[in-house]
Short mmCIF file of C-alpha atoms in Angstrom, two decimals:
data_model
loop_
_atom_site.label_atom_id
_atom_site.label_comp_id
_atom_site.label_asym_id
_atom_site.label_seq_id
_atom_site.Cartn_x
_atom_site.Cartn_y
_atom_site.Cartn_z
CA UNK A 227 179.19 216.56 121.32
CA UNK A 228 181.15 215.66 118.26
CA UNK A 229 179.66 213.79 115.28
CA UNK A 230 182.10 210.77 115.95
CA UNK A 231 180.98 210.33 119.44
CA UNK A 232 177.36 210.40 118.38
CA UNK A 233 178.13 207.76 116.04
CA UNK A 234 179.94 205.37 118.65
CA UNK A 235 176.97 205.40 121.07
CA UNK A 236 174.57 204.65 118.55
CA UNK A 237 176.52 201.70 117.30
CA UNK A 238 176.61 200.72 121.18
CA UNK A 239 173.14 200.72 121.66
CA UNK A 240 172.57 198.76 118.47
CA UNK A 241 174.69 196.19 119.56
CA UNK A 242 173.07 195.89 122.83
CA UNK A 243 169.68 195.33 121.54
CA UNK A 244 170.97 192.56 119.14
CA UNK A 245 172.69 190.69 121.96
CA UNK A 246 169.28 190.85 124.25
CA UNK A 247 167.31 189.63 121.35
CA UNK A 248 169.69 186.65 120.59
CA UNK A 249 169.29 186.04 124.37
CA UNK A 250 165.37 185.81 124.43
CA UNK A 251 165.34 183.48 121.13
CA UNK A 252 167.81 181.04 122.80
CA UNK A 253 165.78 180.78 126.05
CA UNK A 254 162.36 179.83 124.11
CA UNK A 255 164.20 177.11 121.99
CA UNK A 256 165.73 175.60 125.59
CA UNK A 257 161.92 175.38 126.69
CA UNK A 258 160.47 174.03 123.65
CA UNK A 259 162.78 171.00 123.28
CA UNK A 260 161.43 167.81 125.15
CA UNK A 261 163.40 166.31 127.89
CA UNK A 262 165.43 163.18 127.02
CA UNK A 263 163.97 159.68 127.81
CA UNK A 264 165.27 157.59 130.52
CA UNK A 265 167.50 154.68 128.62
CA UNK A 266 165.33 151.42 129.19
CA UNK A 267 166.97 148.83 131.68
CA UNK A 268 168.60 146.12 129.84
CA UNK A 269 167.25 142.60 130.47
CA UNK A 270 168.43 139.33 128.84
CA UNK A 271 167.97 139.56 125.18
CA UNK A 272 164.77 137.73 123.82
CA UNK A 273 165.17 136.05 120.64
CA UNK A 274 164.04 137.40 117.70
CA UNK A 275 160.75 136.01 116.61
CA UNK A 276 161.08 133.62 113.66
CA UNK A 277 159.76 134.86 110.49
CA UNK A 278 156.60 133.59 109.19
CA UNK A 279 156.73 132.60 105.48
CA UNK A 280 154.16 134.55 103.24
CA UNK A 281 151.34 132.41 102.16
CA UNK A 282 150.32 132.70 98.46
CA UNK A 283 146.64 132.03 97.69
CA UNK A 284 146.50 129.87 94.60
CA UNK A 285 144.94 131.15 91.72
CA UNK A 286 141.49 129.35 90.65
CA UNK A 287 140.21 129.67 87.20
CA UNK A 288 136.50 129.55 87.09
CA UNK A 289 134.91 128.40 83.86
CA UNK A 290 132.68 130.50 81.94
CA UNK A 291 129.08 130.01 82.45
CA UNK A 292 127.14 128.23 79.85
CA UNK A 293 124.91 130.12 77.76
CA UNK A 294 121.53 130.09 79.10
CA UNK A 295 118.75 129.05 76.33
CA UNK A 296 115.75 131.42 76.10
CA UNK A 297 112.59 130.49 77.31
CA UNK A 298 110.16 129.16 75.07
CA UNK A 299 106.89 131.28 74.69
CA UNK A 300 104.18 129.89 76.67
CA UNK A 301 101.53 127.83 74.93
CA UNK A 302 98.00 128.02 75.77
CA UNK A 303 95.88 125.09 75.24
CA UNK A 304 92.17 125.32 74.96
CA UNK A 305 90.39 123.40 77.76
CA UNK A 306 86.92 121.76 77.53
CA UNK A 307 84.79 122.39 80.36
CA UNK A 308 82.62 119.27 81.10
CA UNK A 309 79.88 119.64 83.32
CA UNK A 310 80.06 116.78 86.09
CA UNK A 311 77.03 114.94 87.62
CA UNK A 312 76.55 115.83 91.06
CA UNK A 313 77.10 113.17 93.27
CA UNK A 314 73.92 111.44 94.82
CA UNK A 315 73.14 112.34 98.54
CA UNK A 316 73.91 109.50 100.64
CA UNK A 317 70.70 108.14 102.39
CA UNK A 318 70.07 108.12 105.96
CA UNK A 319 70.10 104.55 106.63
CA UNK A 320 69.65 103.40 110.60
CA UNK A 321 71.91 101.54 112.80
CA UNK A 322 70.68 99.38 115.68
CA UNK A 323 69.06 101.03 118.37
CA UNK A 324 68.80 99.37 122.03
CA UNK A 325 65.29 100.53 122.16
CA UNK A 326 62.05 98.11 122.10
CA UNK A 327 60.42 97.98 118.97
CA UNK A 328 63.85 98.61 116.81
CA UNK A 329 66.41 96.34 115.85
CA UNK A 330 68.68 95.56 118.70
CA UNK A 331 72.22 94.28 118.65
CA UNK A 332 72.37 93.98 122.70
CA UNK A 333 70.49 90.65 122.72
CA UNK A 334 72.11 87.40 124.18
CA UNK A 335 74.30 85.13 122.38
CA UNK A 336 72.05 82.37 120.54
CA UNK A 337 74.70 80.77 118.24
CA UNK A 338 74.01 77.28 117.64
CA UNK A 339 76.02 74.35 116.54
CA UNK A 340 73.20 72.15 115.81
CA UNK A 341 73.05 70.57 112.10
CA UNK A 342 69.16 70.52 111.02
CA UNK A 343 67.88 68.39 108.25
CA UNK A 344 65.92 71.37 107.03
CA UNK A 345 64.88 74.84 107.74
CA UNK A 346 61.97 75.50 105.51
CA UNK A 347 58.27 76.01 106.12
CA UNK A 348 54.76 77.05 104.85
CA UNK A 349 54.75 79.90 103.27
CA UNK A 350 58.32 81.00 104.89
CA UNK A 351 60.42 79.94 108.00
CA UNK A 352 60.88 83.53 109.14
CA UNK A 353 60.26 86.66 107.88
CA UNK A 354 60.63 90.47 109.20
CA UNK A 355 60.08 93.93 107.85
CA UNK A 356 61.77 97.14 108.77
CA UNK A 357 61.72 100.81 108.45
CA UNK A 358 65.48 101.40 106.85
CA UNK A 359 65.57 105.11 108.24
CA UNK A 360 64.99 104.44 111.81
CA UNK A 361 65.29 100.83 112.12
CA UNK A 362 61.68 100.26 113.55
CA UNK A 363 60.24 96.85 113.06
CA UNK A 364 57.31 96.98 110.92
CA UNK A 365 56.33 93.59 110.84
CA UNK A 366 57.81 90.17 111.86
CA UNK A 367 56.96 86.65 111.95
CA UNK A 368 59.25 83.84 113.44
CA UNK A 369 62.05 86.64 112.68
CA UNK A 370 64.31 84.91 115.41
CA UNK A 371 64.06 81.20 114.40
CA UNK A 372 66.87 79.44 112.89
CA UNK A 373 67.25 79.63 108.96
CA UNK A 374 69.65 78.60 106.53
CA UNK A 375 70.22 81.97 104.15
CA UNK A 376 72.36 80.18 101.39
CA UNK A 377 73.49 82.73 99.11
CA UNK A 378 71.96 85.89 101.14
CA UNK A 379 75.46 84.86 103.01
CA UNK A 380 77.10 86.90 100.06
CA UNK A 381 75.70 90.24 101.35
CA UNK A 382 78.36 89.73 104.13
CA UNK A 383 81.21 88.89 101.73
CA UNK A 384 80.39 92.04 99.67
CA UNK A 385 80.17 94.01 103.14
CA UNK A 386 83.89 92.94 104.03
CA UNK A 387 84.99 93.56 100.61
CA UNK A 388 83.88 97.06 100.51
CA UNK A 389 85.05 97.68 104.15
CA UNK A 390 88.28 96.64 102.91
CA UNK A 391 88.61 99.08 99.96
CA UNK A 392 87.52 101.90 102.21
CA UNK A 393 90.12 101.30 104.60
CA UNK A 394 93.03 101.24 101.67
CA UNK A 395 93.91 97.71 102.04
CA UNK A 396 92.93 96.68 98.65
CA UNK A 397 91.33 98.35 95.37
CA UNK A 398 88.51 97.90 93.11
CA UNK A 399 91.19 97.65 90.44
CA UNK A 400 93.17 94.82 91.99
CA UNK A 401 93.70 91.96 89.98
CA UNK A 402 92.22 88.82 91.51
CA UNK A 403 94.32 85.43 91.72
CA UNK A 404 92.31 82.02 90.54
CA UNK A 405 93.38 79.12 92.45
CA UNK A 406 92.44 75.52 91.89
CA UNK A 407 90.49 75.63 95.11
CA UNK A 408 88.46 78.82 93.83
CA UNK A 409 87.92 77.14 90.21
CA UNK A 410 86.70 73.86 91.67
CA UNK A 411 83.86 75.63 93.75
CA UNK A 412 80.49 74.15 92.50
CA UNK A 413 76.93 75.62 92.34
CA UNK A 414 76.05 79.23 90.46
CA UNK A 415 79.50 80.43 89.08
CA UNK A 416 81.10 82.18 86.20
CA UNK A 417 83.49 79.34 85.42
CA UNK A 418 86.53 80.77 86.83
CA UNK A 419 89.69 79.05 85.19
CA UNK A 420 93.20 79.01 87.10
CA UNK A 421 94.61 80.32 83.78
CA UNK A 422 92.41 83.60 84.17
CA UNK A 423 94.42 84.33 87.51
CA UNK A 424 94.75 88.17 87.36
CA UNK A 425 92.23 88.21 84.40
CA UNK A 426 89.53 90.00 86.59
CA UNK A 427 89.48 92.93 89.05
CA UNK A 428 87.82 92.93 92.34
CA UNK A 429 85.26 95.06 90.93
CA UNK A 430 84.17 92.68 88.14
CA UNK A 431 84.32 90.00 91.05
CA UNK A 432 81.71 91.95 93.15
CA UNK A 433 79.40 92.29 90.03
CA UNK A 434 79.41 88.64 89.62
CA UNK A 435 79.09 88.06 93.25
CA UNK A 436 76.11 90.19 93.81
CA UNK A 437 74.36 90.00 90.31
CA UNK A 438 75.04 86.67 89.15
CA UNK A 439 75.45 85.02 92.63
CA UNK A 440 78.41 83.25 91.64
CA UNK A 441 80.14 80.94 94.24
CA UNK A 442 83.49 81.06 92.42
CA UNK A 443 83.38 84.94 92.54
CA UNK A 444 82.66 84.79 96.40
CA UNK A 445 85.95 82.27 96.94
CA UNK A 446 88.13 84.32 94.98
CA UNK A 447 87.07 87.63 96.72
CA UNK A 448 87.55 85.82 100.10
CA UNK A 449 91.16 84.76 99.39
CA UNK A 450 91.96 87.88 98.00
CA UNK A 451 90.78 90.09 101.09
CA UNK A 452 91.52 87.40 104.01
CA UNK A 453 94.38 85.46 102.26
CA UNK A 454 92.28 82.12 102.36
CA UNK A 455 88.87 81.31 102.74
CA UNK A 456 89.22 80.26 106.21
CA UNK A 457 90.82 83.54 107.18
CA UNK A 458 88.01 85.39 105.69
CA UNK A 459 85.38 83.09 107.35
CA UNK A 460 86.79 84.03 110.75
CA UNK A 461 86.23 87.85 109.30
CA UNK A 462 82.76 87.22 108.79
CA UNK A 463 82.16 85.75 112.06
CA UNK A 464 83.86 88.53 113.58
CA UNK A 465 81.90 91.14 111.61
CA UNK A 466 78.76 89.30 112.62
CA UNK A 467 79.38 89.81 116.32
CA UNK A 468 80.32 93.43 115.95
CA UNK A 469 76.69 94.11 114.17
CA UNK A 470 74.68 92.40 117.20
CA UNK A 471 73.86 89.20 114.73
CA UNK A 472 73.34 86.81 117.93
CA UNK A 473 72.07 83.78 116.10
CA UNK A 474 74.26 83.83 112.81
CA UNK A 475 77.28 81.57 112.55
CA UNK A 476 79.04 81.55 109.03
CA UNK A 477 81.15 78.63 107.39
CA UNK A 478 81.45 79.94 104.01
CA UNK A 479 81.82 82.98 102.00
CA UNK A 480 79.39 81.62 99.36
CA UNK A 481 76.55 80.12 101.43
CA UNK A 482 76.52 76.58 99.68
CA UNK A 483 75.86 73.36 101.97
CA UNK A 484 78.97 71.81 103.21
CA UNK A 485 79.76 67.73 102.45
CA UNK A 486 80.19 65.48 105.32
CA UNK A 487 77.05 66.61 107.41
CA UNK A 488 78.51 69.68 108.54
CA UNK A 489 76.41 73.08 109.87
CA UNK A 490 75.91 75.19 106.92
CA UNK A 491 75.66 78.84 107.44
CA UNK A 492 73.06 79.70 109.99
CA UNK A 493 71.09 83.01 110.37
CA UNK A 494 67.67 84.41 111.18
CA UNK A 495 65.41 86.87 109.55
CA UNK A 496 66.32 89.45 112.38
CA UNK A 497 70.06 89.16 111.73
CA UNK A 498 69.81 89.38 107.90
CA UNK A 499 67.62 92.62 108.38
CA UNK A 500 70.85 93.96 110.66
CA UNK A 501 73.16 93.05 107.89
CA UNK A 502 71.09 94.50 105.22
CA UNK A 503 71.05 98.05 107.24
CA UNK A 504 74.69 97.69 107.43
CA UNK A 505 75.17 96.88 103.71
CA UNK A 506 72.81 99.78 102.82
CA UNK A 507 75.05 102.16 104.93
CA UNK A 508 77.86 101.62 102.20
CA UNK A 509 77.02 103.66 99.00
CA UNK A 510 78.08 100.92 96.59
CA UNK A 511 75.57 98.35 97.97
CA UNK A 512 72.91 99.45 95.33
CA UNK A 513 75.37 99.54 92.71
CA UNK A 514 75.93 96.15 92.61
CA UNK A 515 72.63 94.60 93.94
CA UNK A 516 70.44 96.75 91.91
CA UNK A 517 72.17 96.13 88.84
CA UNK A 518 69.95 94.16 86.03
CA UNK A 519 72.36 93.41 83.79
CA UNK A 520 76.15 93.40 83.36
CA UNK A 521 78.99 91.65 81.46
CA UNK A 522 82.34 90.16 82.26
CA UNK A 523 84.86 90.99 79.57
CA UNK A 524 86.45 88.82 77.16
CA UNK A 525 90.04 87.43 77.79
CA UNK A 526 92.54 84.79 76.06
CA UNK A 527 90.19 82.00 77.29
CA UNK A 528 86.74 83.89 76.96
CA UNK A 529 85.99 84.66 73.24
CA UNK A 530 82.53 85.79 74.30
CA UNK A 531 81.35 88.35 77.15
CA UNK A 532 79.92 86.37 80.01
CA UNK A 533 76.36 87.67 80.81
CA UNK A 534 75.33 88.55 84.61
CA UNK A 535 71.72 88.71 84.92
CA UNK A 536 70.43 89.71 88.25
CA UNK A 537 68.50 86.73 90.22
CA UNK A 538 66.03 88.87 92.06
CA UNK A 539 63.13 89.31 89.95
CA UNK A 540 61.78 92.28 91.91
CA UNK A 541 64.82 94.04 90.33
CA UNK A 542 64.84 92.34 86.95
CA UNK A 543 62.17 90.55 85.23
CA UNK A 544 58.84 91.25 87.37
CA UNK A 545 60.19 94.68 89.09
CA UNK A 546 58.29 96.09 92.29
CA UNK A 547 58.14 99.60 92.53
CA UNK A 548 61.01 101.40 93.88
CA UNK A 549 62.83 98.03 94.51
CA UNK A 550 66.90 98.57 94.17
CA UNK A 551 68.63 95.62 95.91
CA UNK A 552 69.71 93.07 97.93
CA UNK A 553 70.12 89.43 97.54
CA UNK A 554 68.45 86.03 96.95
CA UNK A 555 69.25 83.04 98.09
CA UNK A 556 68.72 79.00 97.61
CA UNK A 557 69.83 75.63 98.62
CA UNK A 558 67.82 72.40 99.23
CA UNK A 559 68.07 72.40 103.08
CA UNK A 560 67.18 76.18 103.08
CA UNK A 561 64.80 76.60 100.70
CA UNK A 562 64.52 80.10 98.97
CA UNK A 563 65.17 83.24 100.47
CA UNK A 564 65.22 86.81 99.79
CA UNK A 565 66.38 90.02 101.50
CA UNK A 566 64.93 93.14 99.54
CA UNK A 567 64.78 97.10 99.68
CA UNK A 568 62.49 99.40 98.18
CA UNK A 569 62.23 103.00 97.97
CA UNK A 570 58.96 105.02 97.77
CA UNK A 571 58.96 108.67 98.29
CA UNK A 572 61.22 109.52 101.17
CA UNK A 573 60.54 106.15 102.75
CA UNK A 574 62.78 102.79 102.20
CA UNK A 575 61.78 99.41 103.54
CA UNK A 576 63.96 96.06 103.99
CA UNK A 577 61.98 93.04 104.19
CA UNK A 578 63.66 89.53 104.92
CA UNK A 579 62.26 86.31 103.95
CA UNK A 580 63.59 83.25 104.53
CA UNK A 581 63.11 79.25 104.01
CA UNK A 582 60.30 79.30 101.22
CA UNK A 583 59.38 75.93 99.84
CA UNK A 584 59.65 77.37 96.08
CA UNK A 585 60.51 80.48 94.13
CA UNK A 586 57.18 81.70 93.21
CA UNK A 587 56.02 81.52 96.84
CA UNK A 588 59.00 83.40 97.96
CA UNK A 589 58.48 86.19 95.30
CA UNK A 590 54.71 86.81 96.13
CA UNK A 591 55.29 86.77 100.01
CA UNK A 592 58.25 89.17 99.74
CA UNK A 593 55.88 91.66 97.51
CA UNK A 594 53.16 91.33 100.58
CA UNK A 595 55.66 92.20 103.23
CA UNK A 596 57.06 95.24 101.02
CA UNK A 597 53.51 96.50 100.94
CA UNK A 598 52.93 96.09 104.79
CA UNK A 599 55.90 98.02 105.22
CA UNK A 600 54.96 101.03 103.07
CA UNK A 601 51.33 100.85 104.55
CA UNK A 602 52.43 101.39 108.10
CA UNK A 603 54.62 104.17 107.33
CA UNK A 604 51.59 106.21 105.83
#
């Protein structure tokens, strides 16, 4: 075969291969190309959405923080430690017990409106001795007969005042108002003047009441606690009923006999024993009734302190062993009276004597009664 023929055949073969290659490449491109999407169906043309304006946040300029002052160095102060006295333990004092032989509160009402010319006797109108720890009656003589207690009445005035202090209604530091009615109270007193209104505290009036037996101090406390003397007397009678003092009727906060023939405060030795135990259950009772001597302070009217000396000789000038309270009383219709308490060892006795003819007889007889009480407890 000629050389020219070979060349033609080779060229033809190359051309055929090139053509086949081009066909293969074209087929692959058709397969890779995605099918065209169908045109969407045209509906009514919707309005173009309104353009929302772009909101620009305002620029807030914050002030620079104030400089913080440096903390001062802590200062350590020396503290003096003071040793406090331990509080005195509260004594065990009996309440009434509705058992035979003990002070009872369940007796029938025996209050009277009768006015007696006098309620005195020789050596006394009535008496009773009680074990303060149990309420047991250790001795009694006509203990339920009527007597005029006079200033022994002030024990109830003190008790109500202390209870109002405990209830937070008044305070020992309250300043007491002095009215013309208070200043005009007669008998034993500390000569309160209207111009001294606010000069004295409840605490000072309690001292004047129980140490000096001041009638004007009783009226001042009654007005401060009860709003009026009449209102306070109502409180006194209500308390007497609560305690079971079945023969007691109060007409005043001080015990003075009234003018015009009205009935004075009336009670019995039995009832005063119940009241004495109620007072002793309050820890401040012995503070006031056992103080021998105290003083009212000076003010613009008083240039000198006013001395308050205890009227109970068993606490003061002629002490009885262990006697540390309660209260004396006297007026012409009721004679001389005394409710006294004494402690010896673990025993405490209350003795009440009402309606003695004279002071000396009262003091002698009350000592005998206290002796009887302690002797019966041995």
